[in-house]
Short mmCIF file of N, CA and C in Angstrom, two decimals:
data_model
loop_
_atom_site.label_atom_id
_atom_site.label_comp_id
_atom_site.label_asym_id
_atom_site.label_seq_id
_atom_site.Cartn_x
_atom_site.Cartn_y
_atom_site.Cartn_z
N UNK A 941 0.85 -1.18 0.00
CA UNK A 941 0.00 0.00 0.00
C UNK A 941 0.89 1.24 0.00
N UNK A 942 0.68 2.04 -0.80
CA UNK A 942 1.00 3.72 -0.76
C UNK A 942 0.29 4.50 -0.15
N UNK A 943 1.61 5.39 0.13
CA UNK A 943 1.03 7.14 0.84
C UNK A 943 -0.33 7.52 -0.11
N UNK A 944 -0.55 7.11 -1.15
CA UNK A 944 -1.39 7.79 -1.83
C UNK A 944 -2.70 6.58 -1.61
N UNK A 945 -2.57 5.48 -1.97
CA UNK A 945 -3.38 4.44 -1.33
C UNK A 945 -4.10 4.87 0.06
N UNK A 946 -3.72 5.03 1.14
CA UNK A 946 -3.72 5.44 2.23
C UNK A 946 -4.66 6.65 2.58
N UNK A 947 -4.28 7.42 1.62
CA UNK A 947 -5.11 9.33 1.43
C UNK A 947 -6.47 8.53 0.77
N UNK A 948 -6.68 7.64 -0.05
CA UNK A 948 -8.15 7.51 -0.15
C UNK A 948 -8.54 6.95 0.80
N UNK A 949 -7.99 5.90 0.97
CA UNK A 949 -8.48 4.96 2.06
C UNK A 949 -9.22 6.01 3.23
N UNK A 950 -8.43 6.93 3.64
CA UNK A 950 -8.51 8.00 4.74
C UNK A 950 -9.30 8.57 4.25
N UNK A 951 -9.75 8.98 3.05
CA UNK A 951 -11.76 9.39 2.46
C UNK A 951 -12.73 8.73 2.70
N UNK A 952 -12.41 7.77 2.05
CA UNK A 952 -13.49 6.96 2.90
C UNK A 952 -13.78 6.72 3.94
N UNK A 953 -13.12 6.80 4.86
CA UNK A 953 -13.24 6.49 6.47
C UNK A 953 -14.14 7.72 6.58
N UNK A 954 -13.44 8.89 6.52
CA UNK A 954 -14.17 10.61 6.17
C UNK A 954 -15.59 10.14 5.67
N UNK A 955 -15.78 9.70 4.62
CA UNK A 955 -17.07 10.02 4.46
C UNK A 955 -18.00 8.74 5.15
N UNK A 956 -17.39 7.64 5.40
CA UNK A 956 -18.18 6.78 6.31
C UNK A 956 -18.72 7.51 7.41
N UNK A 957 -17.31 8.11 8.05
CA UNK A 957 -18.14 8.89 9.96
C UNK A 957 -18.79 10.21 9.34
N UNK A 958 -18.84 10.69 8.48
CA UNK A 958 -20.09 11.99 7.86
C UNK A 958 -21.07 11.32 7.56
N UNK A 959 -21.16 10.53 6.53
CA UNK A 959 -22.32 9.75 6.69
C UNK A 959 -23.06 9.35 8.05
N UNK A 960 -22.76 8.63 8.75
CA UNK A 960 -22.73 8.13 10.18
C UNK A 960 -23.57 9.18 10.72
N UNK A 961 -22.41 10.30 10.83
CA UNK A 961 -23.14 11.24 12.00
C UNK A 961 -24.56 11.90 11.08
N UNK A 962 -24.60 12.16 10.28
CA UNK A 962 -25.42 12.84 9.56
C UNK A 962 -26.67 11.76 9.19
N UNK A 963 -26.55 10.25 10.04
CA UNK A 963 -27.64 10.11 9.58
C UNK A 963 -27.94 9.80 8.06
N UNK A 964 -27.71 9.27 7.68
CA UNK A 964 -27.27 9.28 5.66
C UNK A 964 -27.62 8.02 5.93
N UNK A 965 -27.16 7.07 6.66
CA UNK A 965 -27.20 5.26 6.25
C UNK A 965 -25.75 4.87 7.58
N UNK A 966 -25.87 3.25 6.90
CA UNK A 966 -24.58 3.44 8.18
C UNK A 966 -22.93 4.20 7.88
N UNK A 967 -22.19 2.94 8.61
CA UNK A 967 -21.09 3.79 8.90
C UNK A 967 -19.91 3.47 7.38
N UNK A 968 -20.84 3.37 6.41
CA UNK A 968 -19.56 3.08 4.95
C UNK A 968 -19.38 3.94 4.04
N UNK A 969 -18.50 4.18 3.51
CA UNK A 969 -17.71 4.73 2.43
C UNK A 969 -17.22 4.56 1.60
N UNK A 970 -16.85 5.31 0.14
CA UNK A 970 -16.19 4.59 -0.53
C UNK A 970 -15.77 5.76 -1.60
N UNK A 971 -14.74 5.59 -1.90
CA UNK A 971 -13.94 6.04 -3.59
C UNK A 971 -13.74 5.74 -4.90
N UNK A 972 -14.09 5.71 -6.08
CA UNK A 972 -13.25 5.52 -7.40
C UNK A 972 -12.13 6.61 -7.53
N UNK A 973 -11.26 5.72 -7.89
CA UNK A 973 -10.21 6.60 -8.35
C UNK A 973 -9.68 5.94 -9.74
N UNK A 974 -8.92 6.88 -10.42
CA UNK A 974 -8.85 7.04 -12.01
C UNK A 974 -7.52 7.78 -12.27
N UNK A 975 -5.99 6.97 -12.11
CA UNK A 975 -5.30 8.01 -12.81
C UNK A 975 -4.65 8.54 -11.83
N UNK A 976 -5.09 8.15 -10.29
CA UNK A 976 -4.27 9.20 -9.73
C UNK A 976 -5.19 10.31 -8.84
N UNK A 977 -6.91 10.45 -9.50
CA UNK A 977 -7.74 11.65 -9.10
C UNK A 977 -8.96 10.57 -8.69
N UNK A 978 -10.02 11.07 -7.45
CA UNK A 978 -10.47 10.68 -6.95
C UNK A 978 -12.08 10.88 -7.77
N UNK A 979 -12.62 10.32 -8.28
CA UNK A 979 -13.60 11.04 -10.04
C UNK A 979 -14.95 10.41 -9.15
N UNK A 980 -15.22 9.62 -8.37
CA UNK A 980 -16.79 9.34 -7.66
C UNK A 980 -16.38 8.92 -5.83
N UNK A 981 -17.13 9.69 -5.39
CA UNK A 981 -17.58 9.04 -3.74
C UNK A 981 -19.14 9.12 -3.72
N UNK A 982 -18.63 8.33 -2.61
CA UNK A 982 -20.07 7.96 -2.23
C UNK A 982 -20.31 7.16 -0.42
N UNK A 983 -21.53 7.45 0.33
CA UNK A 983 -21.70 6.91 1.34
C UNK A 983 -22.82 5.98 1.23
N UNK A 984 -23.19 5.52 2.13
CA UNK A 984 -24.21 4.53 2.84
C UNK A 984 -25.45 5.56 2.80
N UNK A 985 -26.58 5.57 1.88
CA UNK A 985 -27.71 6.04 2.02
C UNK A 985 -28.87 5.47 2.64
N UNK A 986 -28.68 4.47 2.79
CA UNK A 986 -29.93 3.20 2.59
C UNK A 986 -31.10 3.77 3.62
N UNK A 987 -30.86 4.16 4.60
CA UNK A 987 -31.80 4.77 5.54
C UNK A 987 -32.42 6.03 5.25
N UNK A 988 -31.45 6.90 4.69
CA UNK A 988 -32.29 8.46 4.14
C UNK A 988 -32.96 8.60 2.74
N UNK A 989 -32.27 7.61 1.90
CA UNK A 989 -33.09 7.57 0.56
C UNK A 989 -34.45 6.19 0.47
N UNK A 990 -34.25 5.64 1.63
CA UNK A 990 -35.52 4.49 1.85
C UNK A 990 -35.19 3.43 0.65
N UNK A 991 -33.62 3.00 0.07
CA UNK A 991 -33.34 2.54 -0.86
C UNK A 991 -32.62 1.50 -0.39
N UNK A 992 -32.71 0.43 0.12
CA UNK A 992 -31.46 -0.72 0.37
C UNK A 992 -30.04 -1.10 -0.92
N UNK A 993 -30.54 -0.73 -2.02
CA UNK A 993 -29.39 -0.81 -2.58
C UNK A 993 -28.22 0.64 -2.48
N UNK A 994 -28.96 1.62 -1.81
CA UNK A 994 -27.91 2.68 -1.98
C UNK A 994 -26.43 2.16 -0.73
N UNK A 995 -25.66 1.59 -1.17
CA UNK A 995 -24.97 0.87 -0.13
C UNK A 995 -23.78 1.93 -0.46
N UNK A 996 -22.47 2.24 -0.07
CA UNK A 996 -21.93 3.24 -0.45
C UNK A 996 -21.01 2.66 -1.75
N UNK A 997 -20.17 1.69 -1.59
CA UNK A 997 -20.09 1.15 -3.38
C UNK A 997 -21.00 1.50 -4.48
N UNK A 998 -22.36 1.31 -4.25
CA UNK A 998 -23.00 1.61 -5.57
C UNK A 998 -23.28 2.81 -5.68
N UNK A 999 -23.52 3.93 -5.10
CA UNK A 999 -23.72 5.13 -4.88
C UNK A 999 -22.59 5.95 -5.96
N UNK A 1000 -20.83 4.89 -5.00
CA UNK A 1000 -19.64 5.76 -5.82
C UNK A 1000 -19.78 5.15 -6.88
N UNK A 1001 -20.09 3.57 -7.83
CA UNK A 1001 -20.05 3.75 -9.13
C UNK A 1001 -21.35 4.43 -10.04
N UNK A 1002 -22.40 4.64 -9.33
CA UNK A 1002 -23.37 4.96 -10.34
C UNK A 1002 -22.95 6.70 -10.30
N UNK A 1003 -22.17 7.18 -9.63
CA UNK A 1003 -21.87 8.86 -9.74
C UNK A 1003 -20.76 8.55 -11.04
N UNK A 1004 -19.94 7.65 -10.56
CA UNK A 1004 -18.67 7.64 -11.06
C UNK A 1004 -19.25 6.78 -12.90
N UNK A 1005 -20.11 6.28 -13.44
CA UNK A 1005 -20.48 6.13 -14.59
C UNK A 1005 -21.50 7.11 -14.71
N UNK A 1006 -22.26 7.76 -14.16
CA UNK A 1006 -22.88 9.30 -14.42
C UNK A 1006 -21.66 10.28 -15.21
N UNK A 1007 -20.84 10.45 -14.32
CA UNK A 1007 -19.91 11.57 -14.46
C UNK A 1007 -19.28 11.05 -15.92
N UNK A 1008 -18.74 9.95 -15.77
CA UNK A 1008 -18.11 9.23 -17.29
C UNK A 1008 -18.59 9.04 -18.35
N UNK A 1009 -19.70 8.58 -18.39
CA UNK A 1009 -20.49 8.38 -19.44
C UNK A 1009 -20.78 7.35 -19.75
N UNK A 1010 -20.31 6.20 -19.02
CA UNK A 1010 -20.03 4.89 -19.17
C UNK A 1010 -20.38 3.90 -18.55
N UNK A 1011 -20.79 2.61 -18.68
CA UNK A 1011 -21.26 1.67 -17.53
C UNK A 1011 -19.69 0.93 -17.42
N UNK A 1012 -18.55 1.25 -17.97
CA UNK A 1012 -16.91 0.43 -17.98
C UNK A 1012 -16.57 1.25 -17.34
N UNK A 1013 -16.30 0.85 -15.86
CA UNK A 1013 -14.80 1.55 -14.92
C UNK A 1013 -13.71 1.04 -15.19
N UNK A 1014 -13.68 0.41 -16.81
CA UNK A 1014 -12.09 -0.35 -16.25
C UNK A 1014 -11.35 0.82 -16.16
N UNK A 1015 -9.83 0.62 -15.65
CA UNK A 1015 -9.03 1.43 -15.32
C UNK A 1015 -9.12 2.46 -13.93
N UNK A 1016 -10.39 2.00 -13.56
CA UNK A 1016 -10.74 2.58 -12.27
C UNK A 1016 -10.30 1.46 -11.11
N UNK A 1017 -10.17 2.49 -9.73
CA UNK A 1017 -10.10 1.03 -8.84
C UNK A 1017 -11.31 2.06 -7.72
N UNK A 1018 -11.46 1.20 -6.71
CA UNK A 1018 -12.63 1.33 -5.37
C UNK A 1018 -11.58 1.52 -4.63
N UNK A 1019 -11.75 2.13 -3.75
CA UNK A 1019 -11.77 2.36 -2.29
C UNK A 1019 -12.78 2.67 -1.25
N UNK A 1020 -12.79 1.24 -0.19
CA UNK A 1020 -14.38 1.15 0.69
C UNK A 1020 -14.03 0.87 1.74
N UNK A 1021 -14.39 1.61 2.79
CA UNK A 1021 -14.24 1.33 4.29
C UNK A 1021 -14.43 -0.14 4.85
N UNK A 1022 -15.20 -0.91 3.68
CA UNK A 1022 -15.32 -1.95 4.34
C UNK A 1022 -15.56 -3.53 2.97
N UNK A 1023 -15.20 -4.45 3.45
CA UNK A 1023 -15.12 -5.13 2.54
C UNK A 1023 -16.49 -5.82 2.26
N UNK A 1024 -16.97 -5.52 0.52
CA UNK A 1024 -17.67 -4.90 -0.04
C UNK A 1024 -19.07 -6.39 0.02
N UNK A 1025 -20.14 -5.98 0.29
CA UNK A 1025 -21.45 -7.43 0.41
C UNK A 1025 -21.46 -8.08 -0.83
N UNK A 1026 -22.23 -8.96 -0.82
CA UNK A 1026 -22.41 -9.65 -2.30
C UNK A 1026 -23.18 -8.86 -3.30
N UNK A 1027 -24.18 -7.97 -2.80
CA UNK A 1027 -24.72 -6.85 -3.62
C UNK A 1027 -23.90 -5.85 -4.33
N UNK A 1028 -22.74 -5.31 -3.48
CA UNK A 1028 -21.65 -4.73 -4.06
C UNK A 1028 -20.29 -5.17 -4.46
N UNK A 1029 -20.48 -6.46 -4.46
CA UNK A 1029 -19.59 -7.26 -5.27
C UNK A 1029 -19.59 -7.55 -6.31
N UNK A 1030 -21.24 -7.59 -6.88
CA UNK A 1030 -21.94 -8.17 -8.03
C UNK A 1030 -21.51 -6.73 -8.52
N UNK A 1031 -21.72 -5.67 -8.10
CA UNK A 1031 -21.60 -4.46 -8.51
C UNK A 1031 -20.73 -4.13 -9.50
N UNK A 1032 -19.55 -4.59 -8.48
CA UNK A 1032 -17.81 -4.16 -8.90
C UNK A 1032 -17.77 -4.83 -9.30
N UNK A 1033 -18.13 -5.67 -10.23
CA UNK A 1033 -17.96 -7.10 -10.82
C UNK A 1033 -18.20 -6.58 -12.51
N UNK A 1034 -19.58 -6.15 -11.99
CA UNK A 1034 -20.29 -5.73 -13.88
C UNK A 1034 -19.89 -4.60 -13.97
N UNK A 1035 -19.53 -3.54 -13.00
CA UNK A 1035 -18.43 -1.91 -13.08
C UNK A 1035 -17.24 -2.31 -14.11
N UNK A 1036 -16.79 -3.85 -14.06
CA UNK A 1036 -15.24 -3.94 -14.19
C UNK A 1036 -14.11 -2.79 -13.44
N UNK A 1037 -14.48 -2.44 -12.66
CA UNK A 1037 -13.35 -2.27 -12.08
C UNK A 1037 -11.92 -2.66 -12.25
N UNK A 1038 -11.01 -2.39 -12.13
CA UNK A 1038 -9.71 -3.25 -11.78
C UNK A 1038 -9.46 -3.57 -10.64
N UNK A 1039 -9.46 -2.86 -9.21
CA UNK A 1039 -9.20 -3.53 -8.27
C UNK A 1039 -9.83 -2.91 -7.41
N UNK A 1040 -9.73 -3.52 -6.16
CA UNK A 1040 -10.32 -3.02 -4.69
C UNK A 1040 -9.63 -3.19 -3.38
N UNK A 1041 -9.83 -1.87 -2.91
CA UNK A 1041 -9.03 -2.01 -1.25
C UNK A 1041 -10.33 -1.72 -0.79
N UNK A 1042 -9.87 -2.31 0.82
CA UNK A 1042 -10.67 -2.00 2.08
C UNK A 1042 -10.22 -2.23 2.92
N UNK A 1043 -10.74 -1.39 4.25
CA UNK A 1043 -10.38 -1.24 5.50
C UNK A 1043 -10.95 -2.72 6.43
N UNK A 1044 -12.14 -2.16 6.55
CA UNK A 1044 -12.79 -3.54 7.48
C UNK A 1044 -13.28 -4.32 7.23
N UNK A 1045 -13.36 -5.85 7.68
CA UNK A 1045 -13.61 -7.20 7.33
C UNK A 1045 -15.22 -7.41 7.22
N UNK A 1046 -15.59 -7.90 6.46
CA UNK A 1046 -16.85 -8.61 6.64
C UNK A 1046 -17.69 -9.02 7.89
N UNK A 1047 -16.58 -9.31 8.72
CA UNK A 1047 -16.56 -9.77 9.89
C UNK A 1047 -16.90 -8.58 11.03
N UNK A 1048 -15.49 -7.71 10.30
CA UNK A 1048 -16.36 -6.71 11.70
C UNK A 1048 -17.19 -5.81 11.43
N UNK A 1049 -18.36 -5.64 9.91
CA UNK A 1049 -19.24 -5.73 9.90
C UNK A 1049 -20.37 -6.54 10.55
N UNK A 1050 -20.04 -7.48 10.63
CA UNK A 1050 -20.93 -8.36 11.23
C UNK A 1050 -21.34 -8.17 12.93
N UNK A 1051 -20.23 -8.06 13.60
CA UNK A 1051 -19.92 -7.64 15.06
C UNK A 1051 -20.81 -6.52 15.23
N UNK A 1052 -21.35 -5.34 14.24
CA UNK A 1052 -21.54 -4.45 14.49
C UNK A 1052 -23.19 -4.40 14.16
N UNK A 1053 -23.57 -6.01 13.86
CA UNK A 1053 -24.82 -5.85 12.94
C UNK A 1053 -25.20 -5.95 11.85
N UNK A 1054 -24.38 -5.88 10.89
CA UNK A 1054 -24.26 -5.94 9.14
C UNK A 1054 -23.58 -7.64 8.87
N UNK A 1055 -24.34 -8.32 9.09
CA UNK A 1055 -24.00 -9.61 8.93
C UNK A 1055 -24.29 -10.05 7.38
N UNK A 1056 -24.02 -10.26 6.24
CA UNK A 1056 -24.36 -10.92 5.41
C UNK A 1056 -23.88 -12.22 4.77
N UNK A 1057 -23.72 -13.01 5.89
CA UNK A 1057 -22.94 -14.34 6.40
C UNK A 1057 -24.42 -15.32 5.52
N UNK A 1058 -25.03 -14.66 5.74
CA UNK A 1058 -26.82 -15.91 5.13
C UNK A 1058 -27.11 -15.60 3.60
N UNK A 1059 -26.72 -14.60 3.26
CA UNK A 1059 -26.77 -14.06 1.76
C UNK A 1059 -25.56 -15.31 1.36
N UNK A 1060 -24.28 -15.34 1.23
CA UNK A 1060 -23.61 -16.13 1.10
C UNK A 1060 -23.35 -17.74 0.91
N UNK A 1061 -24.14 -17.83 2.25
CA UNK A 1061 -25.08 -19.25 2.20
C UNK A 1061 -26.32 -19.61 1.60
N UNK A 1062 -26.91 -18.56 1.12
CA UNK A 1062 -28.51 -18.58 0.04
C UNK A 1062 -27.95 -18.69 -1.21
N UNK A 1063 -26.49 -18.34 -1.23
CA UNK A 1063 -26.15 -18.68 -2.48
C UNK A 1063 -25.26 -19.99 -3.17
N UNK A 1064 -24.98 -20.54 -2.11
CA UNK A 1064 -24.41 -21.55 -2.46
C UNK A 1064 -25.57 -22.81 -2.41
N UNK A 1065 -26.94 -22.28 -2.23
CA UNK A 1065 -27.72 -23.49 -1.75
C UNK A 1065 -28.34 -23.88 -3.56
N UNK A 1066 -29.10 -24.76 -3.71
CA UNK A 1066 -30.20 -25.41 -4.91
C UNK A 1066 -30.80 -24.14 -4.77
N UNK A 1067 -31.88 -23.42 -5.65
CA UNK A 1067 -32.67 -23.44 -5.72
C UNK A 1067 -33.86 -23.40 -5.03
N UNK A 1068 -34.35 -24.65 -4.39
CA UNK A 1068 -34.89 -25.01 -4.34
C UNK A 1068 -35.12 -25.32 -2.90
N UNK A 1069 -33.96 -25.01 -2.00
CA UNK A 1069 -33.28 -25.07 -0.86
C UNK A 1069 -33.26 -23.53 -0.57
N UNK A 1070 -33.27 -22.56 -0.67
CA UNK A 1070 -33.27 -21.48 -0.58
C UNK A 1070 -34.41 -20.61 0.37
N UNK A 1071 -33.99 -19.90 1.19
CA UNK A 1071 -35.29 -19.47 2.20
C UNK A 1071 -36.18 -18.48 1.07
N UNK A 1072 -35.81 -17.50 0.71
CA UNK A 1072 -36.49 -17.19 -0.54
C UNK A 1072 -37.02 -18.08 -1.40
N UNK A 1073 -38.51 -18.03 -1.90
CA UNK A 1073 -39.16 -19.15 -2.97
C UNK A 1073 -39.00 -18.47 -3.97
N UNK A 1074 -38.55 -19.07 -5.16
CA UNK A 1074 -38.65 -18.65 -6.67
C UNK A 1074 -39.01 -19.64 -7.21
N UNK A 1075 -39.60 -19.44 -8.16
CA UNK A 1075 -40.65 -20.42 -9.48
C UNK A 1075 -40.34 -19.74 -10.43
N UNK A 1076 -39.97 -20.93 -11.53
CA UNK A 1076 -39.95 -20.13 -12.75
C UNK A 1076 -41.20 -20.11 -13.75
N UNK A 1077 -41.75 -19.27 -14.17
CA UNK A 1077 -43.00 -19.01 -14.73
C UNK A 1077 -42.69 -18.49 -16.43
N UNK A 1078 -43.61 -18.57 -17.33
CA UNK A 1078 -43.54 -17.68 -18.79
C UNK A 1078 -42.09 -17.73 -18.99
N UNK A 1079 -41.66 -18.68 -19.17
CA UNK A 1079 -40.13 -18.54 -19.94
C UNK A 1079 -40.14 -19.08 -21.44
N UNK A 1080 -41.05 -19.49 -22.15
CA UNK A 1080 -41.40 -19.93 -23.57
C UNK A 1080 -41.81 -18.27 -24.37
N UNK A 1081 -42.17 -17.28 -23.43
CA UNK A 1081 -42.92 -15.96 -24.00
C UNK A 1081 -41.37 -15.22 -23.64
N UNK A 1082 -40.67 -15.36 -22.70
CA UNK A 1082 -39.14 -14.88 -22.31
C UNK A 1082 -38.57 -15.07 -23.39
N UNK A 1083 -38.21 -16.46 -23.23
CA UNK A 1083 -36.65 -16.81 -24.28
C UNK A 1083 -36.70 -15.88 -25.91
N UNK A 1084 -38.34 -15.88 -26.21
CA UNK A 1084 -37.93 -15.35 -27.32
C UNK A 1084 -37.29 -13.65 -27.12
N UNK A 1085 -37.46 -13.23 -26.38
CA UNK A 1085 -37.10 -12.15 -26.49
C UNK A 1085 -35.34 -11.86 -26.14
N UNK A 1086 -34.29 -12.87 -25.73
CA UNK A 1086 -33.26 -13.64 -26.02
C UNK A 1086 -33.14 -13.76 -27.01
N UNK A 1087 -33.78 -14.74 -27.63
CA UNK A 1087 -33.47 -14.93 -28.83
C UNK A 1087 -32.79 -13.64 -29.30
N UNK A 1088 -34.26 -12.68 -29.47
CA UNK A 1088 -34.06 -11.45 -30.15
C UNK A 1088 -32.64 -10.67 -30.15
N UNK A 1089 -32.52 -10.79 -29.11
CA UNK A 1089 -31.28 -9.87 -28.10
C UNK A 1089 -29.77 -11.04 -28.97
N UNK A 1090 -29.81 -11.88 -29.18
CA UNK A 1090 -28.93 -12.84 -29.92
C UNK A 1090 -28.73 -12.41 -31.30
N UNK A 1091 -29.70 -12.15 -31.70
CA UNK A 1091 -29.52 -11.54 -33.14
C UNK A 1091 -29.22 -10.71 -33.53
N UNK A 1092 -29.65 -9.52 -32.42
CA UNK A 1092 -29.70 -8.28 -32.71
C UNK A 1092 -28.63 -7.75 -32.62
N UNK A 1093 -28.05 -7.07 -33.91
CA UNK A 1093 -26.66 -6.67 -34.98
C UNK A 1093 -26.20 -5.10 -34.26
N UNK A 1094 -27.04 -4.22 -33.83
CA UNK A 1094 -26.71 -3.18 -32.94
C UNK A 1094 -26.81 -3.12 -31.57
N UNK A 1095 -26.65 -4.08 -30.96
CA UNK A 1095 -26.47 -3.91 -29.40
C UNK A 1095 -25.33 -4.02 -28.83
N UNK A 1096 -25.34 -3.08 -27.70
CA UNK A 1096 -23.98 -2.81 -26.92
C UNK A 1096 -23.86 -4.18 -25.95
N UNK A 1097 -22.56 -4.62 -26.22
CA UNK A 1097 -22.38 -5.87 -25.40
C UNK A 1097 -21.49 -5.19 -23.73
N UNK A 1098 -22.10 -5.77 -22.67
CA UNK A 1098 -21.53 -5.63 -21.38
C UNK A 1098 -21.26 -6.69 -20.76
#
């Protein structure tokens, strides 16, 4: 890790305890950086915008592809107070990102209340095994519209 590594890292923490005190969502934070310059932040909204996905990862990439123009962060990396749920993993996943730091563990999320230890395990289960019920319904009236999306000669691939 670098002095400069370090100075975001130390934003995010910043905007985790502003968030925090202000009431915004809980205590997380986070950075894209690009190059050297810090181009999206973002905190933990989930409580003031009545939005569970505003987690502070998605907050900093949907500013940080606002501002760009782009749904591709490659060449971008994260910086997050805390190491990032499966919601914002999936995130930084389809962001492409290049890489990710964080401060605190999953774990001591968890200690604090933010457990997503059962999300993890809902995902490794069947189907069918899953505390959530899903059925699959109308997938003969679906697929074709796949299909479509297969054929179709002007679409942006992600």
């Amino acid at each position: 890790m670098t002095t400069q590594d370090e100075k975001f890292m130390s934003r995010t923490i910043e905007l985790s305890r502003k968030g925090m005190e202000e009431n915004d969502g809980g205590p997380f934070g986070a950075v894209i950086v690009r190059d050297g310059q810090i181009i999206a932040e973002g905190n933990n909204k989930v409580t003031s915008a009545n939005d569970p996905t505003m987690h502070a990862e998605v907050v900093a990439i949907r500013k940080a592809c606002k501002d760009l123009d782009t749904f591709d962060l490659s060449g971008c990396t994260l910086y997050t107070s805390c190491e990032p749920c499966p919601m914002c993993l999936g995130a930084i996943y389809w962001a492409h990102l290049d890489s990710v730091y964080y401060a605190n563990t999953k774990e001591d999320a968890a200690y604090i209340g933010f457990d997503d230890a059962f999300i993890y395990e809902e995902l490794d289960l069947d189907m069918d095994n899953r505390k959530l019920p899903m059925q699959q319904i109308s997938r003969e009236q679906a697929i074709e519209v796949f299909k479509k999306w297969g054929e179709k000669e002007d679409k942006i691939k992600y």
